[in-house]
């Protein structure tokens, strides 16, 4: 989620009544780890099996990356919030997270 979209949500919560409980700044887009990897790589990446991932990353981390965790952000949108900046995938694909000479 873009930092400015999150700031807009915080401002909306402070300035107006909001529903009880947690309000999450989620766009409803839920990219997979594979989609994020492909965005960084600039194209398709050969899939790696579960056992190979566990061996390379450790079972706990590999298993966490394979979880299907999705959020909708419906409560945030119910109070009038709508993310309008580029998504994480769009920013990765555009080179926003590319390494620079200073890195």
Short mmCIF file of C-alpha atoms in Angstrom, two decimals:
data_model
loop_
_atom_site.label_atom_id
_atom_site.label_comp_id
_atom_site.label_asym_id
_atom_site.label_seq_id
_atom_site.Cartn_x
_atom_site.Cartn_y
_atom_site.Cartn_z
CA UNK A 1 0.00 0.00 0.00
CA UNK A 2 1.33 3.41 -0.93
CA UNK A 3 2.28 5.56 2.08
CA UNK A 4 0.16 8.49 0.86
CA UNK A 5 -2.92 6.26 0.64
CA UNK A 6 -2.31 5.12 4.23
CA UNK A 7 -1.92 8.76 5.31
CA UNK A 8 -5.24 9.58 3.64
CA UNK A 9 -6.91 6.80 5.63
CA UNK A 10 -5.40 7.99 8.92
CA UNK A 11 -6.65 11.51 8.22
CA UNK A 12 -10.11 10.21 7.38
CA UNK A 13 -10.25 8.22 10.62
CA UNK A 14 -9.16 11.23 12.70
CA UNK A 15 -11.54 13.64 10.98
CA UNK A 16 -14.70 11.52 10.93
CA UNK A 17 -16.46 8.85 12.92
CA UNK A 18 -15.12 5.45 12.03
CA UNK A 19 -16.40 1.96 12.72
CA UNK A 20 -15.32 0.24 15.91
CA UNK A 21 -12.37 -2.09 15.76
CA UNK A 22 -9.46 -2.36 13.43
CA UNK A 23 -9.48 -0.50 10.11
CA UNK A 24 -6.92 -1.91 7.70
CA UNK A 25 -5.43 0.02 4.78
CA UNK A 26 -5.84 -2.76 2.25
CA UNK A 27 -6.64 -2.29 -1.42
CA UNK A 28 -8.23 -5.70 -1.85
CA UNK A 29 -5.45 -6.65 -4.26
CA UNK A 30 -3.61 -9.60 -2.78
CA UNK A 31 -0.51 -10.41 -4.84
CA UNK A 32 1.10 -13.76 -4.20
CA UNK A 33 4.76 -14.17 -3.34
CA UNK A 34 5.20 -15.62 -6.84
CA UNK A 35 3.65 -12.50 -8.42
CA UNK A 36 5.94 -10.25 -6.37
CA UNK A 37 8.96 -12.31 -7.41
CA UNK A 38 7.97 -12.14 -11.06
CA UNK A 39 7.51 -8.38 -10.79
CA UNK A 40 11.03 -7.99 -9.37
CA UNK A 41 12.46 -10.41 -11.96
CA UNK A 42 10.70 -8.67 -14.83
CA UNK A 43 8.91 -11.79 -16.02
CA UNK A 44 8.01 -15.38 -15.25
CA UNK A 45 10.10 -17.24 -12.73
CA UNK A 46 10.41 -21.02 -12.73
CA UNK A 47 8.40 -22.40 -9.81
CA UNK A 48 10.26 -24.04 -6.97
CA UNK A 49 8.80 -27.02 -5.15
CA UNK A 50 7.78 -26.90 -1.50
CA UNK A 51 10.65 -29.14 -0.37
CA UNK A 52 13.23 -27.06 -2.27
CA UNK A 53 11.86 -23.85 -0.77
CA UNK A 54 11.99 -25.31 2.74
CA UNK A 55 15.55 -26.48 2.22
CA UNK A 56 16.66 -23.09 0.87
CA UNK A 57 14.74 -20.79 3.23
CA UNK A 58 14.06 -22.93 6.27
CA UNK A 59 10.71 -24.62 6.86
CA UNK A 60 9.13 -21.89 9.01
CA UNK A 61 9.90 -19.03 6.60
CA UNK A 62 9.02 -21.05 3.48
CA UNK A 63 5.74 -22.16 5.05
CA UNK A 64 4.90 -18.56 5.99
CA UNK A 65 5.47 -17.45 2.39
CA UNK A 66 3.12 -20.19 1.18
CA UNK A 67 0.20 -19.13 3.40
CA UNK A 68 -2.89 -17.78 1.66
CA UNK A 69 -3.46 -14.56 3.62
CA UNK A 70 -5.88 -12.11 2.07
CA UNK A 71 -7.55 -8.96 3.24
CA UNK A 72 -10.18 -6.79 1.63
CA UNK A 73 -9.99 -3.39 3.31
CA UNK A 74 -13.80 -3.26 3.15
CA UNK A 75 -14.10 -1.46 6.49
CA UNK A 76 -11.75 1.31 5.31
CA UNK A 77 -13.74 1.71 2.10
CA UNK A 78 -16.99 1.78 4.08
CA UNK A 79 -15.91 5.12 5.58
CA UNK A 80 -15.09 6.62 2.18
CA UNK A 81 -11.44 5.69 1.72
CA UNK A 82 -10.24 4.58 -1.69
CA UNK A 83 -6.57 3.99 -2.51
CA UNK A 84 -5.59 5.92 -5.62
CA UNK A 85 -1.80 5.62 -5.84
CA UNK A 86 0.09 2.86 -7.67
CA UNK A 87 -0.14 -0.62 -6.17
CA UNK A 88 2.91 -2.43 -4.84
CA UNK A 89 3.08 -4.54 -8.01
CA UNK A 90 2.83 -1.44 -10.20
CA UNK A 91 5.63 0.26 -8.27
CA UNK A 92 7.88 -2.81 -8.45
CA UNK A 93 7.26 -3.19 -12.20
CA UNK A 94 8.02 0.49 -12.79
CA UNK A 95 11.42 0.16 -11.09
CA UNK A 96 10.49 2.07 -7.94
CA UNK A 97 12.25 -0.55 -5.81
CA UNK A 98 15.25 -1.06 -8.11
CA UNK A 99 18.71 -0.87 -6.58
CA UNK A 100 20.64 2.33 -7.20
CA UNK A 101 24.37 3.06 -7.23
CA UNK A 102 24.03 4.46 -3.71
CA UNK A 103 22.62 1.15 -2.42
#
